[in-house]
XYZ file of C-alpha atoms in Angstrom:
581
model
C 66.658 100.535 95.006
C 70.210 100.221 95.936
C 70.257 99.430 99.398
C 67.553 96.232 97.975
C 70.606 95.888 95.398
C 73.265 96.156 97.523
C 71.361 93.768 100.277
C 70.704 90.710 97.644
C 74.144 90.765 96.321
C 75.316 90.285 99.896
C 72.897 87.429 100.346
C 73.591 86.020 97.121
C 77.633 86.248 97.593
C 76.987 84.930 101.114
C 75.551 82.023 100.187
C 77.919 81.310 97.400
C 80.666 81.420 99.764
C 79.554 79.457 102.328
C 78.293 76.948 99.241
C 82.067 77.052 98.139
C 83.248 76.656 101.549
C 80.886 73.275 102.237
C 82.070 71.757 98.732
C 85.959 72.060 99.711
C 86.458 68.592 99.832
C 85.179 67.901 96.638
C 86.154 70.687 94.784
C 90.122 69.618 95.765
C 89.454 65.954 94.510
C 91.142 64.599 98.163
C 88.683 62.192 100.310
C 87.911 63.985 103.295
C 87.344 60.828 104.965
C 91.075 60.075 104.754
C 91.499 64.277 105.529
C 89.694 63.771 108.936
C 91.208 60.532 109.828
C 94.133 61.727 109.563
C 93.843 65.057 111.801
C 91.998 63.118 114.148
C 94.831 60.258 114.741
C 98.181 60.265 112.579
C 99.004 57.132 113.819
C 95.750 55.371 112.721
C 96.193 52.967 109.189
C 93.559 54.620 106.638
C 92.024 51.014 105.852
C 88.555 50.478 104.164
C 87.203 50.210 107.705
C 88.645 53.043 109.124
C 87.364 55.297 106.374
C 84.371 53.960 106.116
C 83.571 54.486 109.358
C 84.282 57.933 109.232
C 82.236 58.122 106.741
C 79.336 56.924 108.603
C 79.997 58.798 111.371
C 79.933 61.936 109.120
C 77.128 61.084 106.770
C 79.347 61.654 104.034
C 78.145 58.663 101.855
C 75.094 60.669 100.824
C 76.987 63.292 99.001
C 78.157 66.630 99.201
C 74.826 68.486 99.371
C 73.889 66.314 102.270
C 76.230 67.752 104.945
C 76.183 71.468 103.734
C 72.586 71.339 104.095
C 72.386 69.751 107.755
C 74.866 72.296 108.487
C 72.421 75.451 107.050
C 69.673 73.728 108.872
C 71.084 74.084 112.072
C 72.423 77.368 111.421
C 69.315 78.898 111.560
C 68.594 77.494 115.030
C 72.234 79.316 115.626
C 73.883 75.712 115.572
C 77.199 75.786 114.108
C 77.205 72.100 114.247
C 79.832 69.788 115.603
C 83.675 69.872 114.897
C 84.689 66.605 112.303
C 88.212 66.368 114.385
C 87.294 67.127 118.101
C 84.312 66.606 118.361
C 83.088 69.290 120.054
C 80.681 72.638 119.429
C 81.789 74.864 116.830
C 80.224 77.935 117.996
C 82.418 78.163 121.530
C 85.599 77.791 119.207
C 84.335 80.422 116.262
C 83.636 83.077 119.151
C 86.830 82.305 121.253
C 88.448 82.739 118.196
C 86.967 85.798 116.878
C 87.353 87.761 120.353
C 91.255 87.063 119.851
C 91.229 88.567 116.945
C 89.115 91.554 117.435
C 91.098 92.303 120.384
C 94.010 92.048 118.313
C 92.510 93.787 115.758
C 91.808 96.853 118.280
C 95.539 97.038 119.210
C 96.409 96.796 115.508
C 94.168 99.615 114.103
C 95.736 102.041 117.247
C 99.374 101.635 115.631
C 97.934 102.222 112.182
C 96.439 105.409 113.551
C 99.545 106.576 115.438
C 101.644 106.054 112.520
C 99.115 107.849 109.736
C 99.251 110.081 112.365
C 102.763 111.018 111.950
C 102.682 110.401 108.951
C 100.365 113.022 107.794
C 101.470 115.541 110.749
C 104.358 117.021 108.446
C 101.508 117.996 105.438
C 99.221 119.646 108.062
C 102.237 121.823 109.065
C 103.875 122.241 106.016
C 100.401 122.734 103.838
C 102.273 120.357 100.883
C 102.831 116.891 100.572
C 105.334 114.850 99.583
C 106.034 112.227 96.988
C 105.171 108.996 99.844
C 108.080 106.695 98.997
C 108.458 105.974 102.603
C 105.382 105.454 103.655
C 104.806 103.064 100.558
C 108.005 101.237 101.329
C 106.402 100.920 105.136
C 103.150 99.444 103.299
C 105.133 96.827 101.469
C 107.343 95.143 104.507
C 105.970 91.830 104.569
C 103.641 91.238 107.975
C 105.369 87.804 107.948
C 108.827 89.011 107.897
C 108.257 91.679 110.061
C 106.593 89.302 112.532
C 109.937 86.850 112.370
C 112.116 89.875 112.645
C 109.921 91.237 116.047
C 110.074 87.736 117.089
C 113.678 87.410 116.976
C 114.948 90.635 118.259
C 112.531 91.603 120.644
C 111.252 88.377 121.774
C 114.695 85.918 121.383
C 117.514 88.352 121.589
C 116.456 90.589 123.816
C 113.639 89.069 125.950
C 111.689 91.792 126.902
C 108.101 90.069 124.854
C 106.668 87.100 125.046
C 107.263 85.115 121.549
C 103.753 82.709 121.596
C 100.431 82.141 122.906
C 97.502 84.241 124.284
C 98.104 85.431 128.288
C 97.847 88.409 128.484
C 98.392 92.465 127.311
C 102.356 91.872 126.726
C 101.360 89.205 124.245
C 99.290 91.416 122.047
C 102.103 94.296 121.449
C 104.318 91.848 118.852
C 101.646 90.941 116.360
C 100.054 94.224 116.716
C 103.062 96.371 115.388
C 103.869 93.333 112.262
C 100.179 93.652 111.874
C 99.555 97.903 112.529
C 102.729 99.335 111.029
C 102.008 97.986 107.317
C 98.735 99.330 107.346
C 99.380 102.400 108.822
C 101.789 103.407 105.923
C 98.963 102.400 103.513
C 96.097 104.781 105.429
C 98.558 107.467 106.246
C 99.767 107.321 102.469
C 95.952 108.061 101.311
C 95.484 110.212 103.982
C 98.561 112.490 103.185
C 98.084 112.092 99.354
C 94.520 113.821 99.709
C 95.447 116.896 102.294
C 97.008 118.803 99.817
C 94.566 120.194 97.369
C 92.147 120.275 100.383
C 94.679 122.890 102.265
C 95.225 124.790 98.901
C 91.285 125.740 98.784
C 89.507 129.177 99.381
C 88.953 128.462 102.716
C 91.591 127.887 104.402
C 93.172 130.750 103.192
C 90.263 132.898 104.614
C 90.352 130.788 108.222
C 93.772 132.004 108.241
C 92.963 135.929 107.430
C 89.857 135.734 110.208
C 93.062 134.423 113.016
C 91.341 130.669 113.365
C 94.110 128.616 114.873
C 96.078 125.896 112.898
C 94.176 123.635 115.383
C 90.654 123.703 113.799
C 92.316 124.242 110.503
C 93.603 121.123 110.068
C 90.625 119.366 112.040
C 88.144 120.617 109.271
C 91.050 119.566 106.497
C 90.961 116.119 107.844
C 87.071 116.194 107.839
C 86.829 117.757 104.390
C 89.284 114.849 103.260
C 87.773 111.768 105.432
C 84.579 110.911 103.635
C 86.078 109.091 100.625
C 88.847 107.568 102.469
C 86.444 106.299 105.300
C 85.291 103.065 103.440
C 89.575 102.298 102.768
C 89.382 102.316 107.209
C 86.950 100.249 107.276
C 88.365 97.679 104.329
C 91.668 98.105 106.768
C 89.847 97.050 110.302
C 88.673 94.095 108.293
C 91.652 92.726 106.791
C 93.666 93.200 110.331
C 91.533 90.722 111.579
C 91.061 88.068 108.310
C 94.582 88.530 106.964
C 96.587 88.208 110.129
C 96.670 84.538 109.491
C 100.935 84.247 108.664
C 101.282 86.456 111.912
C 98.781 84.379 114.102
C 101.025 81.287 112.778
C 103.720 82.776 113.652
C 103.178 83.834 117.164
C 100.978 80.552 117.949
C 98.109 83.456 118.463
C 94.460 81.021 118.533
C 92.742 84.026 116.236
C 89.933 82.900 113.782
C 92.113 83.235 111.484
C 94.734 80.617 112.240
C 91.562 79.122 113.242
C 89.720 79.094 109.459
C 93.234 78.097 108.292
C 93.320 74.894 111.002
C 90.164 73.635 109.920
C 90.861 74.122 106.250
C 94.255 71.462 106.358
C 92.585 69.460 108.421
C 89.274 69.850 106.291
C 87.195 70.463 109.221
C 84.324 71.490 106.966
C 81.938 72.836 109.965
C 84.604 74.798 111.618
C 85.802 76.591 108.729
C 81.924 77.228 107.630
C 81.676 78.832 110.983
C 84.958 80.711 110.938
C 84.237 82.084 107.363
C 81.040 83.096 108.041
C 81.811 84.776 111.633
C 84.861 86.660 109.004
C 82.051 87.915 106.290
C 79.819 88.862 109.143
C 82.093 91.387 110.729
C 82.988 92.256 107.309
C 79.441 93.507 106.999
C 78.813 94.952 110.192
C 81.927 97.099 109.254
C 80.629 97.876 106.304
C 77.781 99.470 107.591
C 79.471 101.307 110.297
C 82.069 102.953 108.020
C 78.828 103.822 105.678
C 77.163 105.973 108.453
C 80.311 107.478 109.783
C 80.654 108.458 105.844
C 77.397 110.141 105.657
C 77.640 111.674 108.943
C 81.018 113.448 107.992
C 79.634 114.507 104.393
C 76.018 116.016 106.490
C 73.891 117.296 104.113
C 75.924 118.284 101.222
C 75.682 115.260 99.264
C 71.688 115.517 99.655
C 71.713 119.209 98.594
C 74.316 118.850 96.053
C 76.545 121.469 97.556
C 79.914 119.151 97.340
C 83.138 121.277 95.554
C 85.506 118.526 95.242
C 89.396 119.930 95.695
C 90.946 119.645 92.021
C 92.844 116.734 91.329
C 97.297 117.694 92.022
C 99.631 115.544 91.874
C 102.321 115.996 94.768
C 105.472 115.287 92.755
C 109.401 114.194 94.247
C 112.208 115.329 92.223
C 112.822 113.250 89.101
C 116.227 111.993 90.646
C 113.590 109.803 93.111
C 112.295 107.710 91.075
C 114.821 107.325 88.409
C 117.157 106.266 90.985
C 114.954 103.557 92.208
C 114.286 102.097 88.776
C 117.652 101.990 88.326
C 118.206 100.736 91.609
C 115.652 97.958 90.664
C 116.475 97.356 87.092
C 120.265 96.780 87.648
C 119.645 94.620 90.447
C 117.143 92.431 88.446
C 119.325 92.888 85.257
C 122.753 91.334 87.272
C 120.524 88.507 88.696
C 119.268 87.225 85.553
C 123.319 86.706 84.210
C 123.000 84.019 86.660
C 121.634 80.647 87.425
C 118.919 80.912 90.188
C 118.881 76.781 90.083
C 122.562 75.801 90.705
C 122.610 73.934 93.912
C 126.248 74.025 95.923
C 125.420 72.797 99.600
C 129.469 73.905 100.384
C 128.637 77.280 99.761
C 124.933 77.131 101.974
C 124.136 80.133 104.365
C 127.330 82.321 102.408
C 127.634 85.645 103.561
C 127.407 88.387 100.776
C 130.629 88.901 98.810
C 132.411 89.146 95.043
C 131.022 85.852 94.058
C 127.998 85.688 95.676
C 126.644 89.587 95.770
C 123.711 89.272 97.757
C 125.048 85.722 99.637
C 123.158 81.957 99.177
C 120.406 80.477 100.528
C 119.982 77.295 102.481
C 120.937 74.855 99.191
C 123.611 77.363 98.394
C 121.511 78.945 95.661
C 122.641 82.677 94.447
C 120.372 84.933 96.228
C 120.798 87.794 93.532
C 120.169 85.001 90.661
C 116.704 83.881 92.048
C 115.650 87.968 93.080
C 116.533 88.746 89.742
C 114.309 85.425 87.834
C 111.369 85.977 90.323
C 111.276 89.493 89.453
C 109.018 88.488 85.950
C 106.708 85.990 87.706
C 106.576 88.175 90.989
C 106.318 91.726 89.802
C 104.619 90.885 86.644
C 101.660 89.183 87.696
C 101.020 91.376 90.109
C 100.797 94.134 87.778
C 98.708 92.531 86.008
C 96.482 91.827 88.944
C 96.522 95.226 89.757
C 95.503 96.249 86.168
C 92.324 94.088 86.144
C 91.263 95.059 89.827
C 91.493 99.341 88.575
C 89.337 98.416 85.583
C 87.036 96.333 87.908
C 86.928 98.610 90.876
C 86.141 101.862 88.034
C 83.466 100.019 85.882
C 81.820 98.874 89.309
C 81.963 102.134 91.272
C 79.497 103.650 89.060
C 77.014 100.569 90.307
C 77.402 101.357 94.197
C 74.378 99.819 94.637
C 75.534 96.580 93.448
C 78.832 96.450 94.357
C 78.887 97.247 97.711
C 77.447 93.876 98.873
C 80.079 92.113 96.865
C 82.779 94.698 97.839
C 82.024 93.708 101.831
C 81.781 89.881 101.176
C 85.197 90.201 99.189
C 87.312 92.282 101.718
C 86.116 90.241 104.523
C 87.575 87.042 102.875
C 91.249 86.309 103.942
C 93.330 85.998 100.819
C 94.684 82.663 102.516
C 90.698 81.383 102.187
C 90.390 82.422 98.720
C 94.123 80.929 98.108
C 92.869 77.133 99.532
C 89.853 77.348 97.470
C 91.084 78.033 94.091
C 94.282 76.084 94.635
C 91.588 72.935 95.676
C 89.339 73.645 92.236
C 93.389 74.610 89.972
C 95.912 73.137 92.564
C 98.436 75.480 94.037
C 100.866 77.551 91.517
C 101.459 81.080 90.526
C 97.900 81.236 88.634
C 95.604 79.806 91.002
C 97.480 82.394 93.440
C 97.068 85.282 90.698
C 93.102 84.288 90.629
C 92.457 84.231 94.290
C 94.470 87.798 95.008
C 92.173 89.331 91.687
C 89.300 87.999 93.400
C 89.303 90.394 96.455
C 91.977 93.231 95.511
C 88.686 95.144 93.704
C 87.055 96.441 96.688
C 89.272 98.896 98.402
C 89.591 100.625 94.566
C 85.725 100.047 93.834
C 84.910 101.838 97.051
C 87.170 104.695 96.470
C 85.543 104.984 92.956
C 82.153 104.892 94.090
C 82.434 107.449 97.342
C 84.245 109.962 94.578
C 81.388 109.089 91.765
C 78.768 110.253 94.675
C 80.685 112.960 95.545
C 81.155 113.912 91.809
C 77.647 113.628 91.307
C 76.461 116.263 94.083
C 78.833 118.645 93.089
C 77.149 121.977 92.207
C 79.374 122.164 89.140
C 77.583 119.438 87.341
C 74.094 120.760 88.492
C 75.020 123.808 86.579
C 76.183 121.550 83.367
C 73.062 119.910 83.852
C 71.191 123.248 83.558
C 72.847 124.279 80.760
C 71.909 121.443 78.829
C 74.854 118.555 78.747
C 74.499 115.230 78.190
C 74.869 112.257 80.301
C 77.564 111.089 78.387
C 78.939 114.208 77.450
C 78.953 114.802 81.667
C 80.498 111.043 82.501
C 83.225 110.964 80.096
C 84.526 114.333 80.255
C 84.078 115.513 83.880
C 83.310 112.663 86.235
C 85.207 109.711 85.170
C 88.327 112.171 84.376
C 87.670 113.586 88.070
C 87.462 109.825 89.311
C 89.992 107.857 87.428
C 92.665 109.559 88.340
C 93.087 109.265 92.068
C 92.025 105.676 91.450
C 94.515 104.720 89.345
C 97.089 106.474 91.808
C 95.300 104.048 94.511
C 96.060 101.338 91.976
C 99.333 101.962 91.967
C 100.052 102.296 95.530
C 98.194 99.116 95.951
C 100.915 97.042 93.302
C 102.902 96.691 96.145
C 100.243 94.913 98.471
C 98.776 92.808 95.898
C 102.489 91.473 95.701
C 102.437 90.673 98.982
C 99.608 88.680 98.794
C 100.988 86.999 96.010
C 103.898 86.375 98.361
C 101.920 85.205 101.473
C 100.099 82.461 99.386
C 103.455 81.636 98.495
C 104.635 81.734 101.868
C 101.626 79.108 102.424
C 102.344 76.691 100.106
C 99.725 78.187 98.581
C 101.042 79.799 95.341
C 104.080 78.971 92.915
C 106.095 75.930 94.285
C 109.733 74.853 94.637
C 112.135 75.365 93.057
C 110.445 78.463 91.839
C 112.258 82.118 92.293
C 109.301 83.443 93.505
C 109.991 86.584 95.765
C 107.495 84.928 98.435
C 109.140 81.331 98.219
C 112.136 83.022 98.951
C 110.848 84.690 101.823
C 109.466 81.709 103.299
C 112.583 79.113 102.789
C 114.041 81.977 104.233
C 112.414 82.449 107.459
C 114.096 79.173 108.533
C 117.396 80.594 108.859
C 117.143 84.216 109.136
C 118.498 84.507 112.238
C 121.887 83.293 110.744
C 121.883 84.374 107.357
C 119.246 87.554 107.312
C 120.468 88.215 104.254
C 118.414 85.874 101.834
C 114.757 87.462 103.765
C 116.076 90.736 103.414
C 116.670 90.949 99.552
C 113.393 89.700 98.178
C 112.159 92.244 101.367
C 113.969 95.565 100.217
C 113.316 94.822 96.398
C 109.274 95.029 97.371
C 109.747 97.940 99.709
C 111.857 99.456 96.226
C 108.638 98.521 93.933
C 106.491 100.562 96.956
C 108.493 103.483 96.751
C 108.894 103.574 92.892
C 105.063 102.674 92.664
C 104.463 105.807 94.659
C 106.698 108.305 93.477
C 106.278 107.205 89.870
C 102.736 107.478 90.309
C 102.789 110.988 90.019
C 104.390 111.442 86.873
C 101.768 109.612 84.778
C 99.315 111.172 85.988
C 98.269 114.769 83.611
C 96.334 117.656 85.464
C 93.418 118.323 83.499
C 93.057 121.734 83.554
C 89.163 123.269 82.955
C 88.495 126.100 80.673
C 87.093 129.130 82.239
C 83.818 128.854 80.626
C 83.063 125.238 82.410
C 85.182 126.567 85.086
C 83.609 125.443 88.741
C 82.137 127.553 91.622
C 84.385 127.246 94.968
C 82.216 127.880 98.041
C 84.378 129.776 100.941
C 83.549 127.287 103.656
C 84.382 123.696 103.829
C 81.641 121.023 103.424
C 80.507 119.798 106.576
C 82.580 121.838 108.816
């Protein structure tokens, strides 16, 4: 039943977005006659001949419906159809494209490793965790920024990368460390966040007694730990190679990506259909892949019911940590708001910080500290409030795996840029239509952690034996597995604030989200990235405040989060031996 669930609802969101991404044109109001003349020759006068000819030449006189379904009629003889600009195949572009990015993608995903790697080293010795302020503040550094900051120093400054283009190996290691090192403090942070509990259990402690080396220890912790974190891997693969589009941009790297994003200005309607779909394609294939690796590592537990899931602990910093980042935050905010983000004085452009200008001015002389502290509201706040709808989303559909999942992989597999040009075409671009498109695919990382714990949950010998003593469904949801599920969800949630910000930001970055003059923490990264070689200053404030909301995100997490302690008479079994060790 749910794999014939989960299999329609791919379909069915498959087609919808490959519907969506055929009715662009219209959708946005624009004539994509005048769209395709124009990327074709900017020179050209768009006179009723002109676009009428293009028109012609595109069959787009018949409607909307006409081209999309020429194009799904020579999909399925593997036609991709003909580009509107060039001219040429499709399909040659959408798999030259595609291998850039998965080899990319490949180099990307190593960092990430390396770094969770070292990031989660220190628990594995030390048998705690920590609070994960830095590795949320590593998380929240903007791939953008940290692609113009690689770029300059490495590439400009020092010369010892290439800064653009495709040749070779050396040309790969830039975008791979913008791309790897934010989502290696994400995976390392879930990673180190779940070791704890697992290296507290019965187990261990008798591994140690019988002299098994630290070695296989922490191998089996790591395996004991993997299975719910395996689908966030997978999610992370995916979005390295959809969501690199600001670093492909920036490096002039000819990924599908920058690709889809091409074709979408230009409205290039076949070679975005073909980029989008080759995107939700190997978000499905990935999918799978991080399914069976899932139910490899579990074995047979979740089939015999034999799963003891480690009891939920926080891993808590000292109240100082968190306190002093709020205040950190709040004062900074607080000062900015005294001030007018608006007032324009081109004399004082590019200032350096100082007593009148704290934080410096940006390129129109604007206060640097008054526009951080007005964009905190619209930056922070919304995407809270993102965040909020995508836990209560992501719980209410991990207890409908079967239905989910096929939504969950067409979701994750769409760039947010993608989602960004579509809703801003239907709502035109601004801080809602950007708040929209980010809700619309933050879900599935959280609904896939939900739904791997729910299983888990489920197969636990513990709620066999409430089962057998004669509890309820309800009685059994509400008071063991939704307690034992919602909280490391929410935690997720929370560490997740941060990177729904940034995708707030990158829209913004785009042109895709709130618009000038706006104090928006991403508009001021992008009118930023102009200049930052002279005045760094005006990236790196709107930069450190979201690596501040990481940290606090993180480290605050903790303390609203209440151990529910069980009473001995419901109290569950432990087994001495790991599950499939």
């Amino acid at each position: 039943m749910k794999p014939t669930a989960a299999g329609f609802t791919r379909a069915l969101c498959l087609v919808a977005v490959v519907a969506a991404v055929g009715l662009l044109p219209w959708l946005s109001g624009r004539d994509p006659a005048l769209t395709v003349l124009r990327a074709r020759s900017a020179e050209q006068e768009p006179t009723r001949e002109a676009l009428d000819a293009v028109r012609r030449d595109l069959g787009l006189d018949a409607g909307p419906l006409a081209p999309l379904g020429q194009w799904a009629g020579g999909l399925l003889r593997g036609d991709l159809g003909t580009s509107w600009v060039s001219g040429t195949d499709v399909l040659p572009s959408v798999v030259a494209g595609l291998q850039v990015s998965l080899g990319l993608m490949g180099v990307a995903l190593g960092v990430a490793v390396l770094l969770a790697a070292a990031l989660v080293a220190p628990v594995l010795v030390r048998g705690r965790g920590s609070g994960g302020g830095f590795a949320a503040m590593l998380a929240a550094v903007p791939e953008f920024l940290l692609a113009t900051v690689a770029l300059l120093v490495c590439g400009v400054w020092l010369g010892w990368l290439p800064t653009s283009g495709w040749q070779g190996p050396q040309n790969m290691v830039l975008p791979a460390l913008a791309l790897g090192v934010p989502a290696g403090g994400l995976l390392g942070r879930l990673v180190a966040d779940a070791l704890p509990a697992v290296l507290d259990e019965r187990w261990v402690e008798l591994w140690r007694g019988a002299g098994v080396g630290r070695t296989l220890i922490s191998a089996a912790a790591l395996k004991r730990v993997l299975p719910p974190l395996v689908p966030q891997f997978g999610m992370a693969a995916v979005g390295l190679t959809g969501g690199a589009v600001a670093v492909e941009t920036v490096f002039a790297v000819p990924g599908i990506g920058r690709t889809a994003l091409g074709a979408a200005k230009s409205q290039d309607l076949p070679l975005l259909q073909g980029s989008v779909l080759a995107l939700l394609l190997l978000g499905l294939a990935t999918g799978a892949v991080a399914a069976l690796v899932r139910r490899r590592l579990l074995g047979p537990a979740l089939r015999d019911a034999g799963l003891a899931l480690p009891p939920a602990r926080p891993v808590r910093t000292h109240p100082a940590v968190p306190l002093t980042l709020f205040t950190v935050l709040a004062v900074t905010i607080g000062w900015g708001l005294l001030r007018d983000p608006y007032a324009v004085n081109t004399a004082a452009r590019l200032a350096a910080p100082s007593l009148t200008h704290p934080l410096g001015t940006d390129g129109l002389g604007r206060d640097v500290l008054a526009r951080l502290g007005h964009g905190a509201a619209s930056t922070v706040g919304t995407a809270a409030a993102v965040c909020l709808l995508s836990l209560l989303v992501g719980l209410a559909l991990g207890f409908l795996p079967g239905i989910a999942a096929g939504a969950a992989d067409i979701a994750n597999a769409l760039p947010p840029v993608i989602v960004g040009i579509l809703v801003a075409a239907a709502a035109g671009p601004g801080t809602g239509g950007a708040a929209v498109a980010v809700a619309l695919i933050s879900w599935p990382p959280l609904a896939a952690h939900a739904a791997a714990l729910v299983q888990e949950v489920r197969a636990s010998a513990f709620l066999t034996a409430q089962r057998a003593i004669g509890a309820t469904p309800w009685w059994i949801l509400t008071r063991h597995v939704l307690p034992s599920v919602a909280a490391p969800v929410a935690r997720h949630a929370l560490l997740r604030l941060p990177g729904i910000a940034l995708a707030l930001a990158s829209l913004g970055f785009l042109g895709l989200g709130a618009q000038p003059p706006a104090p928006e923490w991403g508009l001021l990264l992008d009118e930023s990235r102009a200049y930052v070689e002279r005045a760094p200053w005006a990236a790196l404030a709107p930069a450190v405040a979201l690596a501040l909301l990481a940290a606090l995100a993180v480290t605050g997490a903790t303390y609203t989060r209440r151990v529910r302690k069980l009473t001995p008479a419901v109290k569950p079994v432990v087994k001495e031996t790991p599950v499939a060790v």
